[in-house]
Amino acid sequence: MALLGTERRPGSPEALLDAAAVQTVRRRAGLRPAAAAALPAPAPADPRPQPPEPARRRLAQLLAGRTGAGSGGGRRGATPDLTELLPQWLAAAGRHGYRAPDALVPALLDAARARSDLRAQALALAGPRGVWLARLNQDWRFALRGGAGGGILPDPEDRAGVERLWQEGLFAERVALLGAVRAHEAASAIRLLSSTWATERAEDRLMFLDSLRVGLSEGDEPFLEAALGDRSRNVRATAAELLSALPGSALAARMAGRALACVGPEGVVPPAECDAGMLRDGVVERPPAGRGERSWWLGQLVEAAPLSCWRERFGGLDAAAIVALPIADGESWAEELHAAWCRAAVRQRDPQWSKALLGSASAPTATAPGTASLAERAKLLGVLPEGERAEWVAQFVRAHGLSEAFQLLGVCVVPWAGALGRAVVDALDAAREAGSYPWSFSGVMGLAERCLDPAEAGRLERLAAEGGGAGAAEAGAAGYWGEAFQRLAATLRLRAAMLTELGAAA
């Protein structure tokens, strides 16, 4: 553009460009340097050790999302998906007390930003240096309100340090501090929370209250009872839920009185109204669309009543016998009552009632005594001891296969060892024999990669050989199964190596 018209003016185009270059240099040379911005304070120290070198290399590989040589295209093939192993690596590193390698903290924060399921473990591993970096990059600001805070917390005995962080810390740091103080002395945590409760934002009050679920005890009752009068409806509802999980609380006694007046051997008579006392104790007045008011109120009363109150009401019967009783007023009330008992068993962490409501794992799901809902059954399973939980799900898989087992498997402790692991592999083999394709079980296959005991790798390799092996997909379902079993076996062996690397001496 600058050379337009130069043919009608004296001088050459080259001379014009030379003059422009001289002027540019003169202008730049005359600029005065701006004042240098203050450097940020150095990152705080993190006294935890870094993982051993092989484990650091593995973390870099997982964060890069590489699946190994030869993978590509839309089909997974027989190569493990390393990105799905990242949560297990982070969990194992946390158990060893490691911190993130310095050079990988940015990549770890990026991964946590992209995957919310990684955030708690990733931020704990990143530690105070992760929080330091998050203050300098808007993309990582989530780290300042979520997770464990990543900071080095003061000793709970250091009252001045605790008070200072509680008054001045970031929200995530305050949540972590409250948990640490509560683990040290529950009463001190309640005093700390009470000191600023009236000035906290409603959403923060709710999250602080939610943190009291860990270590909940009768000593929390006065604080929770006072929270029933909170100006936030969500806070009131959470306080009522926590109080109902304390069978000896005054709220639990009030709810028991209301529930016992509605339910007994003679039948079910739901409440006629939702009075002021019920509202204060957390009963939600307006039902969701499609629900009747009286059944809605009844369910809330029963789920908040202590399960222990029903034994005397039904003449000394145990949970299994009570659940099996016919309901005089029809099937609809039975369904409502059993659903409320399921919620109560989960809330009160009662294994006896949970087993009664689950019933037999081998029975048809539609005949379950408490609920046929797999989501509700998964919650009930979470109350049982680990061994009983795994055995129940193993029986369910043997009786019903894998098509309905995904949610139930998700609550079992990893690794799936013993009977549960064998039942899952047996069911996969049965699906292959039946002519199904592995992608029909993609959810369970993904869980198996993360949860099966690596001891099952040898058997899976034998099944892979029977299925035709990778590259034989043209042979039909058997070839695809061979490929899937190869990938599953390779993933299990990789998991075993990964845990060995983390356990190696640094």
PDB file of C-alpha atoms in Angstrom, residues 37 41 87 93 110 115 169 180 195 201 235 260 267 292 326 330 337 353 355 377 384 401 413 426 428 484:
ATOM      1  CA  ALA A  37       5.948  -5.801  37.181  1.00  0.00           C
ATOM      2  CA  ALA A  41       6.126 -14.664  45.580  1.00  0.00           C
ATOM      3  CA  PRO A  87      -7.654 -41.876  38.342  1.00  0.00           C
ATOM      4  CA  ALA A  93       0.078 -41.929  44.534  1.00  0.00           C
ATOM      5  CA  ASP A 110      -5.208 -29.071  32.727  1.00  0.00           C
ATOM      6  CA  ARG A 115     -12.280 -33.927  33.865  1.00  0.00           C
ATOM      7  CA  GLY A 169      -8.139 -18.505  53.542  1.00  0.00           C
ATOM      8  CA  ALA A 180      -8.747 -31.427  59.652  1.00  0.00           C
ATOM      9  CA  SER A 195     -17.895 -18.291  64.824  1.00  0.00           C
ATOM     10  CA  ARG A 201     -22.913 -17.068  52.033  1.00  0.00           C
ATOM     11  CA  VAL A 235     -29.470 -25.484  54.427  1.00  0.00           C
ATOM     12  CA  LEU A 260     -45.741 -44.335  63.697  1.00  0.00           C
ATOM     13  CA  GLY A 267     -52.513 -50.300  57.572  1.00  0.00           C
ATOM     14  CA  GLY A 292     -49.807 -36.911  45.460  1.00  0.00           C
ATOM     15  CA  PRO A 326     -48.501 -57.379  53.249  1.00  0.00           C
ATOM     16  CA  GLY A 330     -52.937 -51.771  48.784  1.00  0.00           C
ATOM     17  CA  LEU A 337     -43.395 -47.344  52.231  1.00  0.00           C
ATOM     18  CA  TRP A 353     -32.448 -53.220  56.865  1.00  0.00           C
ATOM     19  CA  LYS A 355     -30.047 -56.700  53.406  1.00  0.00           C
ATOM     20  CA  ARG A 377     -30.214 -51.255  45.117  1.00  0.00           C
ATOM     21  CA  LEU A 384     -23.155 -53.549  53.435  1.00  0.00           C
ATOM     22  CA  GLY A 401     -25.630 -61.728  33.634  1.00  0.00           C
ATOM     23  CA  VAL A 413     -14.496 -52.215  46.254  1.00  0.00           C
ATOM     24  CA  ASP A 426     -17.506 -65.985  33.517  1.00  0.00           C
ATOM     25  CA  LEU A 428     -18.176 -62.101  29.695  1.00  0.00           C
ATOM     26  CA  ALA A 484     -11.435 -57.263  23.735  1.00  0.00           C
TER      27      ALA A 484
END
